[in-house]
Amino acid sequence: MSAHCQLTGAQPGFGNNISHSHRRTSRRFDPNIQRKRYWLPGEGRYVRLTLSAKAIKTVDVIGVETAVARIRARGVKV
């Protein structure tokens, strides 16, 4: 599963681990991605979305219909 949120577009950030001796090695900051299933009443079916934890809270506020409309507006197939 790719670390990419369908709603917010959150993706990994990159940076460095810095050791005690101050050597730098590459690291990756992944968003908290979860797969969640929602009932889509307008279509009479379930949809499975790959969302960050922040996006799950956003769906709770704006509703699943609006969230799916925003995802489709970004050009992602649902």
Coordinates of C-alpha atoms in Angstrom, one line a residue:
M1 CA 0.0 0.0 0.0
S2 CA 1.4 3.4 -1.0
A3 CA 1.7 6.0 1.7
H4 CA -0.6 8.4 0.0
C5 CA -3.9 9.9 1.2
Q6 CA -6.7 10.0 -1.4
L7 CA -8.5 13.0 0.2
T8 CA -5.7 15.3 1.4
G9 CA -2.9 14.1 -0.9
A10 CA -0.6 13.6 2.1
Q11 CA 2.5 11.7 1.1
P12 CA 5.9 10.9 2.7
G13 CA 8.3 13.6 3.6
F14 CA 12.0 13.1 3.5
G15 CA 14.8 14.1 5.8
N16 CA 17.8 12.9 7.8
N17 CA 18.5 10.8 10.8
I18 CA 21.3 12.5 12.7
S19 CA 23.4 10.2 15.0
H20 CA 25.2 11.2 18.1
S21 CA 28.4 11.6 16.1
H22 CA 26.3 13.9 13.7
R23 CA 26.4 11.5 10.7
R24 CA 23.4 12.0 8.5
T25 CA 21.5 9.1 6.9
S26 CA 18.3 9.4 4.8
R27 CA 14.9 8.7 6.4
R28 CA 11.3 8.9 5.5
F29 CA 8.4 10.5 7.4
D30 CA 5.3 8.5 6.5
P31 CA 1.8 9.8 7.0
N32 CA -0.6 7.7 9.2
I33 CA -2.4 5.9 6.4
Q34 CA -5.4 3.7 7.0
R35 CA -7.8 1.8 4.8
K36 CA -11.4 2.5 5.7
R37 CA -14.7 1.3 4.3
Y38 CA -17.6 3.8 4.0
W39 CA -21.2 3.3 2.9
L40 CA -22.0 5.6 0.0
P41 CA -25.8 6.1 0.2
G42 CA -26.1 8.0 -3.1
E43 CA -24.7 5.0 -5.0
G44 CA -26.0 2.2 -2.7
R45 CA -22.6 0.6 -2.2
Y46 CA -19.5 0.6 0.0
V47 CA -16.3 2.4 -1.0
R48 CA -12.9 1.6 0.4
L49 CA -10.7 4.7 0.8
T50 CA -7.1 5.0 1.7
L51 CA -7.0 8.0 4.1
S52 CA -4.7 9.6 6.6
A53 CA -5.8 9.8 10.2
K54 CA -6.5 13.5 9.7
A55 CA -8.6 12.8 6.6
I56 CA -10.7 10.3 8.5
K57 CA -11.6 13.1 11.0
T58 CA -12.4 15.4 8.0
V59 CA -14.8 12.8 6.5
D60 CA -16.5 12.6 9.9
V61 CA -17.1 16.4 9.7
I62 CA -18.0 17.0 6.0
G63 CA -19.6 13.6 5.3
V64 CA -18.7 10.8 3.0
E65 CA -20.6 12.1 -0.1
T66 CA -18.7 15.4 0.0
A67 CA -15.4 13.7 0.6
V68 CA -15.9 11.3 -2.3
A69 CA -16.8 14.3 -4.5
R70 CA -13.5 16.0 -3.5
I71 CA -11.5 12.9 -4.2
R72 CA -13.1 12.5 -7.7
A73 CA -12.4 16.2 -8.3
R74 CA -8.7 15.5 -7.8
G75 CA -9.0 12.9 -10.6
V76 CA -8.8 9.8 -8.4
K77 CA -11.1 6.9 -9.3
V78 CA -13.4 5.7 -6.4

